[in-house]
Coordinates of C-alpha atoms and ligand atoms in Angstrom, one line a residue:
M1 CA -3.4 40.7 17.6
A2 CA -4.8 38.9 14.5
D3 CA -3.4 40.2 11.2
K4 CA -6.0 42.5 9.7
K5 CA -5.7 40.8 6.3
K6 CA -6.6 37.5 7.9
R7 CA -9.7 38.8 9.7
L8 CA -12.2 36.2 10.7
T9 CA -15.6 36.7 9.0
T10 CA -18.9 35.0 8.7
A11 CA -19.6 33.2 5.5
S12 CA -21.2 36.4 4.1
G13 CA -18.0 38.3 4.9
M14 CA -19.0 40.2 8.0
P15 CA -16.1 40.6 10.4
V16 CA -16.5 38.5 13.6
D17 CA -15.8 40.4 16.8
N18 CA -15.6 37.3 19.1
D19 CA -15.2 33.6 18.5
Q20 CA -15.0 32.4 22.1
Q21 CA -18.0 33.9 23.9
T22 CA -21.5 33.4 22.9
L23 CA -23.8 36.4 22.9
T24 CA -25.9 36.0 26.1
A25 CA -28.4 37.9 28.2
G26 CA -26.3 38.3 31.3
P27 CA -23.2 36.3 32.1
R28 CA -25.1 33.1 32.9
G29 CA -27.2 33.1 29.8
P30 CA -29.6 32.3 28.1
A31 CA -28.0 32.6 24.6
L32 CA -29.5 35.1 22.2
M33 CA -30.7 34.0 18.8
Q34 CA -29.3 37.1 17.3
D35 CA -25.8 35.7 17.6
V36 CA -25.7 34.9 13.9
H37 CA -22.1 33.8 14.1
L38 CA -23.0 31.1 16.6
M39 CA -26.1 30.0 14.6
E40 CA -24.1 29.9 11.3
K41 CA -21.2 28.0 12.9
L42 CA -23.4 25.3 14.4
A43 CA -25.6 25.0 11.4
H44 CA -22.7 24.5 9.0
F45 CA -21.1 22.1 11.4
N46 CA -24.3 20.0 11.3
R47 CA -24.0 19.8 7.6
E48 CA -20.3 18.9 7.3
R49 CA -20.9 15.3 6.3
I50 CA -22.0 14.3 2.8
P51 CA -23.4 10.9 2.0
E52 CA -20.7 8.3 2.4
R53 CA -19.9 6.2 -0.7
V54 CA -21.9 2.9 -0.3
V55 CA -18.8 1.2 -1.6
H56 CA -15.2 2.4 -1.6
A57 CA -15.9 4.7 1.3
K58 CA -12.4 4.6 2.9
G59 CA -9.8 5.9 0.6
T60 CA -7.0 8.3 -0.1
G61 CA -5.5 9.9 -3.2
A62 CA -2.7 11.9 -4.8
H63 CA -1.9 13.9 -7.9
G64 CA 0.6 12.8 -10.5
V65 CA 1.5 12.4 -14.1
F66 CA 1.1 9.8 -16.8
E67 CA 3.8 9.7 -19.4
C68 CA 3.1 7.9 -22.7
T69 CA 6.1 5.7 -23.6
A70 CA 4.8 4.3 -26.9
D71 CA 2.8 5.8 -29.7
M72 CA -0.5 3.8 -29.7
S73 CA -2.1 5.6 -32.6
Q74 CA -2.3 2.5 -34.7
Y75 CA -4.8 1.2 -32.2
T76 CA -6.4 4.3 -30.7
R77 CA -6.9 7.9 -31.6
A78 CA -6.8 9.0 -28.0
R79 CA -4.4 11.9 -28.1
F80 CA -2.9 11.3 -24.8
L81 CA -1.6 8.0 -26.1
S82 CA -0.4 9.3 -29.5
Q83 CA 3.2 10.1 -28.8
A84 CA 6.0 8.8 -26.6
G85 CA 7.0 11.4 -24.1
K86 CA 3.6 13.1 -24.0
K87 CA 2.6 13.9 -20.4
T88 CA -0.9 14.0 -18.9
E89 CA -1.9 15.1 -15.4
V90 CA -3.6 12.4 -13.3
F91 CA -5.4 12.1 -10.0
V92 CA -5.6 8.7 -8.4
R93 CA -7.8 7.5 -5.6
F94 CA -7.1 4.2 -3.8
S95 CA -9.7 2.7 -1.5
T96 CA -10.9 -0.4 0.3
V97 CA -14.4 -1.5 -0.8
G98 CA -16.7 -2.8 1.9
G99 CA -15.7 -0.9 5.0
E100 CA -17.1 2.5 6.2
K101 CA -15.1 5.7 5.9
G102 CA -13.4 5.1 9.3
S103 CA -12.6 1.4 8.7
A104 CA -9.1 -0.1 8.7
D105 CA -6.9 0.1 5.7
A106 CA -5.6 -3.4 6.4
A107 CA -9.0 -5.1 5.9
R108 CA -9.1 -8.1 3.6
D109 CA -10.9 -6.5 0.6
P110 CA -10.2 -5.7 -3.0
R111 CA -8.6 -2.2 -3.3
G112 CA -10.1 0.4 -5.6
F113 CA -7.6 1.8 -8.1
A114 CA -9.2 4.8 -9.9
V115 CA -7.3 7.0 -12.2
K116 CA -8.5 10.3 -13.7
F117 CA -6.5 11.4 -16.8
Y118 CA -7.0 15.1 -17.4
T119 CA -6.5 14.9 -21.2
E120 CA -7.0 17.7 -23.8
E121 CA -10.0 15.8 -25.1
G122 CA -11.7 15.6 -21.7
N123 CA -11.2 13.6 -18.6
Y124 CA -10.7 9.8 -19.0
D125 CA -11.4 7.7 -15.9
M126 CA -10.0 4.2 -15.4
T127 CA -12.0 2.9 -12.4
G128 CA -10.2 -0.3 -11.7
N129 CA -9.3 -2.5 -8.8
N130 CA -6.1 -4.3 -7.6
T131 CA -7.6 -7.6 -8.8
P132 CA -8.0 -8.4 -12.5
V133 CA -11.4 -10.1 -12.0
F134 CA -14.6 -9.6 -10.0
F135 CA -17.0 -11.7 -7.9
I136 CA -20.1 -11.5 -10.2
R137 CA -20.7 -10.8 -13.9
D138 CA -24.3 -9.6 -13.8
P139 CA -25.0 -6.2 -12.3
L140 CA -28.4 -7.3 -11.0
K141 CA -26.5 -9.2 -8.3
F142 CA -24.4 -6.2 -7.2
P143 CA -26.5 -4.7 -4.4
D144 CA -27.1 -8.2 -2.9
F145 CA -23.4 -9.0 -3.1
I146 CA -22.4 -5.8 -1.3
H147 CA -25.1 -6.3 1.4
T148 CA -23.5 -9.6 2.2
Q149 CA -20.1 -8.0 2.6
K150 CA -21.4 -5.3 5.0
R151 CA -23.4 -5.6 8.2
N152 CA -26.1 -8.0 9.3
P153 CA -29.4 -6.1 9.4
A154 CA -30.2 -7.3 12.9
T155 CA -26.9 -7.3 14.6
N156 CA -25.2 -4.5 12.7
A157 CA -22.0 -6.6 12.7
P158 CA -20.3 -8.2 9.7
D159 CA -21.7 -11.7 9.3
P160 CA -19.6 -14.7 8.0
D161 CA -22.8 -16.6 7.3
M162 CA -24.1 -13.8 4.9
F163 CA -20.6 -13.4 3.4
W164 CA -20.1 -17.1 2.6
D165 CA -23.8 -18.0 2.0
F166 CA -23.9 -15.6 -1.0
L167 CA -20.5 -16.5 -2.4
S168 CA -21.1 -20.3 -2.2
L169 CA -24.5 -19.7 -4.0
T170 CA -22.6 -17.6 -6.6
P171 CA -19.9 -20.0 -7.9
E172 CA -18.7 -17.6 -10.6
S173 CA -17.0 -15.8 -7.6
I174 CA -14.4 -18.6 -7.1
H175 CA -11.6 -16.8 -9.1
Q176 CA -12.0 -13.5 -7.2
V177 CA -12.4 -15.3 -3.9
T178 CA -9.1 -17.1 -4.5
I179 CA -7.3 -13.8 -5.2
L180 CA -9.0 -12.1 -2.3
F181 CA -8.0 -14.8 0.2
S182 CA -4.4 -14.9 -1.0
D183 CA -2.1 -12.4 0.6
R184 CA -2.9 -10.0 -2.3
G185 CA -6.2 -9.5 -0.4
T186 CA -4.2 -7.5 2.2
P187 CA -1.6 -5.4 0.2
R188 CA 1.1 -3.9 2.4
S189 CA 0.3 -0.4 1.1
Y190 CA -1.4 1.2 -1.9
R191 CA 2.1 1.6 -3.4
H192 CA 2.8 -2.1 -3.4
M193 CA -0.1 -3.4 -5.5
N194 CA -1.0 -3.5 -9.2
G195 CA -4.1 -2.0 -10.7
Y196 CA -6.3 -3.6 -13.4
S197 CA -9.2 -2.3 -15.5
S198 CA -10.7 -5.8 -15.1
H199 CA -13.2 -4.9 -17.8
T200 CA -12.5 -5.1 -21.5
F201 CA -12.6 -1.7 -23.4
K202 CA -12.6 -0.8 -27.0
W203 CA -9.9 1.2 -28.6
T204 CA -10.6 2.8 -32.0
N205 CA -8.0 4.3 -34.4
A206 CA -8.4 7.2 -36.8
K207 CA -9.4 4.8 -39.6
G208 CA -12.3 3.6 -37.5
E209 CA -10.7 0.1 -36.8
Y210 CA -11.1 -1.2 -33.3
V211 CA -9.4 -3.6 -30.9
W212 CA -10.3 -4.8 -27.4
V213 CA -8.0 -3.9 -24.6
Q214 CA -7.5 -4.5 -20.8
Y215 CA -5.3 -2.3 -18.7
H216 CA -2.7 -3.3 -16.2
F217 CA -0.8 -1.0 -13.9
K218 CA 2.2 -2.8 -12.6
T219 CA 3.7 -1.4 -9.4
E220 CA 7.4 -0.4 -9.7
Q221 CA 7.7 -0.7 -5.9
G222 CA 7.2 -4.4 -6.2
I223 CA 4.2 -6.4 -4.9
Q224 CA 4.3 -6.6 -1.1
N225 CA 1.5 -8.0 1.0
L226 CA 0.6 -8.4 4.7
T227 CA 0.1 -11.8 6.3
R228 CA -3.2 -12.3 8.1
E229 CA -1.5 -11.8 11.4
E230 CA 0.2 -8.6 10.3
A231 CA -3.0 -7.3 8.8
S232 CA -5.1 -7.9 11.9
S233 CA -2.6 -6.3 14.2
L234 CA -2.2 -3.2 11.9
A235 CA -6.0 -2.9 11.7
G236 CA -6.1 -2.5 15.4
E237 CA -2.9 -0.5 16.0
D238 CA -2.7 1.7 12.9
P239 CA -6.0 1.6 11.0
D240 CA -4.9 4.4 8.6
H241 CA -1.5 2.8 7.8
A242 CA -1.9 2.8 4.0
T243 CA -3.3 6.4 4.0
K244 CA -0.3 7.6 5.9
D245 CA 2.1 5.5 3.9
L246 CA 1.1 7.1 0.6
H247 CA 1.2 10.6 2.1
N248 CA 4.6 10.1 3.8
A249 CA 6.3 8.5 0.7
I250 CA 5.2 11.4 -1.5
A251 CA 6.1 14.0 1.2
K252 CA 9.6 12.5 1.3
G253 CA 10.0 12.6 -2.5
E254 CA 9.7 8.9 -2.8
F255 CA 7.2 9.1 -5.7
P256 CA 5.4 5.8 -6.3
S257 CA 5.1 4.7 -9.9
W258 CA 3.5 2.1 -12.1
R259 CA 4.3 0.7 -15.5
V260 CA 1.1 1.0 -17.5
C261 CA 0.4 -1.8 -20.0
V262 CA -2.4 -3.1 -22.0
Q263 CA -3.4 -6.5 -23.5
I264 CA -4.6 -6.0 -27.0
M265 CA -7.0 -8.4 -28.8
P266 CA -7.9 -8.0 -32.5
A267 CA -11.7 -7.5 -32.8
K268 CA -12.0 -10.7 -34.9
D269 CA -10.6 -12.9 -32.1
A270 CA -13.3 -12.0 -29.6
K271 CA -16.0 -14.3 -30.9
T272 CA -13.9 -17.4 -31.1
Y273 CA -11.6 -16.9 -28.1
R274 CA -11.6 -19.6 -25.5
W275 CA -13.0 -17.1 -22.9
N276 CA -15.8 -14.7 -23.1
I277 CA -13.9 -11.4 -23.0
F278 CA -16.9 -9.6 -21.7
D279 CA -17.1 -11.8 -18.6
I280 CA -15.3 -10.0 -15.8
T281 CA -14.7 -13.2 -13.8
K282 CA -12.0 -14.2 -16.4
V283 CA -8.5 -12.9 -17.4
W284 CA -6.8 -13.1 -20.7
P285 CA -3.8 -15.4 -20.2
H286 CA -0.6 -13.5 -20.9
K287 CA 0.7 -16.1 -23.2
D288 CA -2.3 -15.4 -25.5
Y289 CA -2.2 -11.7 -25.2
P290 CA 1.1 -10.4 -23.7
L291 CA 1.4 -7.1 -21.9
V292 CA 2.3 -4.1 -24.1
D293 CA 3.9 -1.1 -22.4
I294 CA 2.1 2.2 -23.1
G295 CA 3.3 4.4 -20.3
R296 CA 4.4 5.1 -16.8
M297 CA 2.3 6.7 -14.0
T298 CA 4.0 8.6 -11.1
L299 CA 2.3 10.1 -8.1
N300 CA 4.2 13.2 -7.1
R301 CA 1.9 15.6 -5.2
N302 CA -0.1 15.1 -2.0
V303 CA -3.5 16.7 -1.8
A304 CA -3.7 20.0 0.1
N305 CA -7.2 19.3 1.3
Y306 CA -8.6 15.8 1.8
F307 CA -12.3 16.7 1.5
A308 CA -11.9 19.0 -1.6
E309 CA -9.7 16.6 -3.5
V310 CA -10.3 13.1 -2.3
E311 CA -13.8 13.0 -0.8
Q312 CA -15.2 15.1 -3.6
A313 CA -13.3 13.2 -6.3
A314 CA -15.8 11.5 -8.6
F315 CA -14.7 8.9 -11.1
S316 CA -17.0 7.3 -13.7
P317 CA -16.3 4.4 -16.1
G318 CA -18.5 6.5 -18.5
N319 CA -15.9 9.2 -18.7
F320 CA -14.3 8.3 -22.1
V321 CA -12.3 10.2 -24.6
P322 CA -12.4 9.8 -28.4
G323 CA -10.7 6.5 -29.3
I324 CA -11.6 4.7 -26.1
G325 CA -15.1 3.3 -25.6
P326 CA -17.0 0.7 -23.7
S327 CA -17.3 -3.0 -24.4
P328 CA -20.6 -4.9 -24.0
D329 CA -19.6 -6.3 -20.6
K330 CA -22.8 -6.1 -18.6
M331 CA -21.1 -5.1 -15.4
L332 CA -19.3 -2.2 -17.2
Q333 CA -22.6 -1.1 -18.8
A334 CA -24.3 -0.9 -15.4
R335 CA -21.3 0.9 -13.8
I336 CA -21.4 3.5 -16.5
I337 CA -24.9 4.5 -15.2
S338 CA -24.3 3.7 -11.6
Y339 CA -21.2 5.7 -10.8
H340 CA -22.6 8.9 -12.3
D341 CA -25.8 8.4 -10.5
A342 CA -24.0 7.8 -7.2
H343 CA -22.1 11.1 -7.6
L344 CA -25.3 13.0 -8.4
Y345 CA -26.7 11.8 -5.1
R346 CA -23.5 12.2 -3.1
L347 CA -22.3 15.5 -4.5
G348 CA -25.1 17.1 -6.4
S349 CA -26.1 17.9 -10.0
N350 CA -23.1 20.0 -10.7
Y351 CA -20.4 17.7 -9.2
Q352 CA -18.4 17.8 -12.5
L353 CA -17.8 21.5 -11.9
L354 CA -15.8 20.9 -8.7
P355 CA -12.1 21.6 -9.4
I356 CA -11.0 18.0 -8.8
N357 CA -13.6 16.7 -11.3
A358 CA -13.6 19.5 -14.0
P359 CA -11.5 19.1 -17.1
R360 CA -8.1 20.8 -16.8
A361 CA -6.6 20.5 -20.3
C362 CA -9.7 21.5 -22.1
T363 CA -13.0 23.3 -21.3
A364 CA -16.4 21.6 -20.9
S365 CA -19.0 23.3 -23.1
N366 CA -22.6 22.2 -23.3
Y367 CA -26.2 23.2 -22.6
Q368 CA -26.4 21.8 -19.1
R369 CA -27.7 24.7 -16.9
D370 CA -28.8 25.5 -13.4
G371 CA -29.1 22.9 -10.7
T372 CA -28.0 23.1 -7.1
M373 CA -24.6 24.7 -6.3
R374 CA -23.8 25.9 -9.8
L375 CA -20.3 27.2 -9.0
D376 CA -19.4 29.0 -12.3
D377 CA -21.1 31.7 -14.4
N378 CA -23.7 29.1 -15.7
S379 CA -22.5 30.0 -19.2
G380 CA -23.6 33.6 -18.7
G381 CA -25.9 34.9 -21.4
G382 CA -25.0 32.3 -24.0
P383 CA -27.7 30.1 -25.6
N384 CA -29.1 27.3 -23.5
Y385 CA -30.5 25.2 -26.3
W386 CA -29.3 23.3 -29.4
P387 CA -29.6 23.7 -32.3
N388 CA -29.0 27.5 -32.1
S389 CA -27.7 30.0 -34.5
M390 CA -26.0 32.1 -31.8
G391 CA -22.6 30.5 -32.1
G392 CA -23.0 28.0 -29.3
P393 CA -21.0 24.8 -29.2
G394 CA -22.1 22.1 -31.7
P395 CA -21.6 18.3 -32.0
D396 CA -18.9 17.1 -34.3
L397 CA -19.5 13.9 -36.3
A398 CA -15.8 13.4 -36.6
F399 CA -15.9 12.0 -33.1
A400 CA -18.5 9.3 -33.7
E401 CA -17.5 5.8 -32.5
P402 CA -17.6 3.3 -35.4
P403 CA -20.6 1.0 -35.3
I404 CA -20.1 -2.5 -33.8
D405 CA -22.2 -5.5 -34.6
L406 CA -24.6 -6.7 -31.9
E407 CA -27.0 -9.6 -32.2
G408 CA -29.4 -11.7 -30.2
Q409 CA -32.8 -11.5 -28.6
A410 CA -33.8 -9.1 -25.9
A411 CA -34.2 -11.5 -23.0
R412 CA -32.8 -12.3 -19.5
H413 CA -30.2 -14.7 -20.9
P414 CA -29.0 -17.2 -18.3
Q415 CA -25.2 -17.2 -17.8
E416 CA -25.0 -20.6 -16.2
V417 CA -22.0 -21.5 -14.1
T418 CA -20.0 -24.3 -15.9
D419 CA -16.8 -26.2 -15.1
D420 CA -15.1 -23.4 -17.2
D421 CA -15.7 -21.0 -14.3
F422 CA -13.3 -23.0 -12.1
V423 CA -10.4 -23.3 -14.5
Q424 CA -8.7 -19.9 -13.9
A425 CA -8.9 -20.2 -10.2
G426 CA -7.4 -23.6 -10.4
E427 CA -4.6 -22.3 -12.7
L428 CA -3.8 -19.6 -10.2
F429 CA -3.7 -22.1 -7.3
R430 CA -1.6 -24.7 -9.2
H431 CA 0.7 -22.7 -11.4
V432 CA 1.0 -19.1 -10.2
M433 CA 1.1 -19.5 -6.4
S434 CA 4.1 -20.6 -4.5
D435 CA 3.9 -23.2 -1.7
T436 CA 3.9 -20.3 0.8
D437 CA 1.1 -18.5 -1.2
R438 CA -1.0 -21.7 -1.1
E439 CA -0.4 -22.2 2.6
H440 CA -1.4 -18.7 3.4
L441 CA -4.4 -18.9 1.1
V442 CA -5.8 -21.9 2.9
G443 CA -5.0 -20.5 6.3
N444 CA -6.8 -17.2 5.4
I445 CA -9.8 -19.0 4.1
V446 CA -10.0 -21.3 7.1
A447 CA -9.8 -18.4 9.6
H448 CA -12.7 -16.6 7.9
L449 CA -14.9 -19.4 6.6
G450 CA -14.5 -21.3 9.9
K451 CA -16.9 -18.7 11.5
A452 CA -19.8 -19.6 9.1
Q453 CA -22.3 -22.4 9.7
E454 CA -21.0 -25.9 8.8
R455 CA -23.4 -26.5 5.9
I456 CA -22.2 -23.3 4.3
Q457 CA -18.6 -24.3 4.9
L458 CA -19.3 -27.6 3.1
R459 CA -20.9 -25.9 0.1
Q460 CA -18.0 -23.4 -0.2
A461 CA -15.3 -26.1 0.3
A462 CA -16.9 -28.1 -2.6
L463 CA -16.3 -25.1 -4.8
F464 CA -12.6 -24.9 -3.8
F465 CA -12.5 -28.6 -4.6
K466 CA -13.9 -28.0 -8.1
A467 CA -11.2 -25.4 -8.7
D468 CA -8.5 -27.9 -7.6
P469 CA -8.9 -31.1 -5.6
D470 CA -5.9 -30.3 -3.5
Y471 CA -7.2 -26.8 -2.8
G472 CA -10.6 -28.2 -1.7
R473 CA -9.1 -31.0 0.4
R474 CA -6.7 -28.6 2.3
V475 CA -9.5 -26.2 3.1
A476 CA -11.8 -29.0 4.2
K477 CA -9.1 -30.5 6.4
G478 CA -8.3 -27.0 7.9
L479 CA -12.0 -26.6 8.7
G480 CA -12.2 -30.1 10.2
L481 CA -14.9 -31.1 7.6
D482 CA -15.5 -34.6 6.3
V483 CA -13.4 -34.6 3.1
K484 CA -15.4 -37.4 1.5
E485 CA -18.6 -35.3 2.0
V486 CA -16.9 -32.3 0.3
E487 CA -15.8 -34.5 -2.6
R488 CA -19.4 -35.8 -2.9
L489 CA -20.8 -32.3 -2.9
A490 CA -18.3 -31.2 -5.5
A491 CA -19.4 -33.9 -7.9
M492 CA -23.0 -32.6 -7.7
S493 CA -24.7 -30.0 -9.9
Q494 CA -24.8 -26.6 -8.1
E495 CA -28.6 -27.0 -7.8
D496 CA -28.3 -30.4 -6.0
R497 CA -25.4 -29.1 -3.9
V498 CA -27.6 -26.2 -2.7
K499 CA -30.5 -28.5 -1.9
A500 CA -28.1 -30.8 0.0
T501 CA -26.7 -27.9 2.1
S502 CA -29.8 -25.8 2.7
A503 CA -31.1 -25.0 6.2
Ligands
LIG601 P1 1.1 -15.7 -16.0 O1 2.0 -16.6 -15.3 O2 1.5 -15.1 -17.3 O3 0.7 -14.4 -15.1 C1 0.3 -14.7 -13.8 C2 -0.2 -13.3 -13.2 O4 -0.6 -13.6 -11.9 C3 0.8 -12.2 -13.1 O5 0.2 -11.1 -13.7 C4 1.1 -12.0 -11.7 O6 1.2 -10.7 -11.4 C5 -0.2 -12.6 -11.0 N1 0.0 -13.2 -9.7 C6 1.1 -13.7 -9.1 N2 0.7 -14.2 -7.9 C7 -0.6 -13.9 -7.7 C8 -1.5 -14.1 -6.7 N3 -1.1 -14.7 -5.5 N4 -2.8 -13.7 -6.8 C9 -3.2 -13.1 -8.0 N5 -2.3 -12.9 -9.0 C10 -1.1 -13.3 -8.9 O7 -0.3 -16.5 -16.1 P2 -1.6 -16.3 -17.0 O8 -1.7 -15.0 -17.6 O9 -1.8 -17.5 -17.8 O10 -2.7 -16.3 -15.8 C11 -2.7 -17.4 -14.8 C12 -3.5 -16.9 -13.6 O11 -2.8 -15.8 -13.1 C13 -4.9 -16.5 -14.0 O12 -5.8 -17.5 -14.0 C14 -5.2 -15.4 -12.9 O13 -5.7 -16.1 -11.8 C15 -3.8 -14.9 -12.6 N6 -3.6 -13.6 -13.1 C16 -3.6 -13.4 -14.5 C17 -3.6 -12.1 -15.0 C18 -3.7 -11.9 -16.4 O14 -4.1 -10.8 -16.8 N7 -3.4 -12.8 -17.3 C19 -3.4 -10.9 -14.1 C20 -3.3 -11.3 -12.7 C21 -3.5 -12.5 -12.2 P3 2.7 -10.0 -11.1 O15 3.5 -10.3 -12.3 O16 2.4 -8.5 -11.0 O17 3.1 -10.6 -9.8

C-alpha cells in the first residue's frame, strides 16, 4: 500500500486512482478522453525538452565554494574579494562546445568553464573556457564559425571540409587551433583542466581607479589529458565519462579544487602594450604580468536534480557586481547581449527567478513584472514604475562605474591578420610544448585535417608554417603534401593564398 502522505496526484493535486490502466470503454478500448490523468501525463511528457543550447549543449555541474585568499580591495571594490578568508557560494558548469546534448565528453573541443559566484552584491558570472584564447575576435563571425563545427546542411554529418575551410580562411584562429589540437583539446576530465576568462575585464576600486584583469583557474588535480587514441575509444565506450568522473569524485569526498589567480595590468599600460589586450586571440605573457593568487575554488556538492540545476543554469558575461566591469573586447560585448538573449529563448522571460539562477546572498529588487512563468509573488502590490514615492527600490549613484576614455570613428574597422597573429602560436609550439606534446599535436592535426580536400590542407598547412616552419613542415609531411608548395603558400599574402587554393 502506498503511504498516504505520498499519494500520487495530478498536477492540480487531485488524487490519482490508477496509474497502470487507461480508462477505456470495455476491456479492449477505445480509450476515453475523460481520462485526464492520461491526457496530462502524455501532454507533459511531450513538453519535457526545452531548446538545447546551440553551443555548450553537453555539460555537467556542481556546487561549491570560493574562498578569497588575498584582499584585493586596492584593485576592486567587489566585496567578495575584499578579505582573505571570505567565502562565497558558487555553482560551476563544465561543457563541451560543438556537440549536441548526447554527444561524447571526450570530443576534441574547447571545454566551457562557467562559474556563478552568489555574492552579497548580486551574482557574478565568469563564463570562461579551458583555453586562454579564442578562434575569432569579431562576433560577426561567430554564427558562421559555429556552423562549420557542427553538421553539414546536406549530409547532417560533421564535415572536415567545412571545419578546415573556415579556419584556414580565418588565420587569427591559429593560436586556438594549436591549443585545441594539442592534447589539451581532450582533457582527461573536467577536474584535470584549467579555466580562463580569456577576455579582459575591468576592476575598479573604491577610489574609482581601474585596472585590467584576466582570470586563471589552475587545477589542483594537475593537468591530465587524453591521447587521441584514448579519447576516441572513450567516446565510443563511455561517452559520459567526464560527467560521471565529476559526480563520482564529489560523491566520494574527493572535492576538486582550483587556485584562482588574475593577471593585473595598470590601465595606462593598455595603449602601449605589445598586444591588443582586447583581442581574445592573444594572451598576456606571464613574464609581463605574473599570476596573482586571489582565492581557491572547491566543488563539494553534487546536484540533486540535473534538469533543475544544470540544464536550467543560465550564465551571462553581463552578470557583474560593483567593482567588476566589461572591457571593450568586441567578443565580450556581443556575448553580454547574446547569452542573456539565449536564456530568454531557452528558459523564458523569468529565467533569473529559477532557484539556480536567482541571487542567494542578496535579493533582486526591480520593476520587472509579469511575463511567462512568473514563479514568485511578482512583487505583490508594490509599485511597478520608477520614479515612485511609494518606497520602491531606487538606483544608487554610489555604484556608478567610473567613465573610461573611448575614441575613434563609428565604422566597420578592419582587423587585418598580420604576422603578429602567428607569434603566440609559434611560442607555444617552440617554447612551451615538450617533444611529446609537439608529436601529439602534429599527429592530432594530421588525423583530422587529412580528411579535408587537399587544397584546404595546403592552405591550413601554410598557416602552421607561418606560426613555426618546423610545425608547418611536420604537418605537411604527415599529410603527404608537397612541402615546397606549403612554403610557397606561406610566403604569400592571405588574399593570394586563398586565390591559389580556391576551388
Ligand atoms: P609561460 O611559460 O609563462 O606559460 C605557459 C603557459 O602555457 C602556462 O600557463 C601553462 O599552463 C600553459 N601550457 C603548457 N602546456 C600547454 C599546452 N600544451 N597548450 C596550452 N597551454 C599550455 O609562457 P607565456 O606566458 O609567455 O606564454 C607562452 C605561451 O603559452 C602563449 O603563447 C600561450 O600559447 C601559452 N599560454 C599562455 C598563457 C598565459 O596566460 N600567458 C595561458 C595558457 C597558455 P600550466 O602551467 O597550467 O600547465
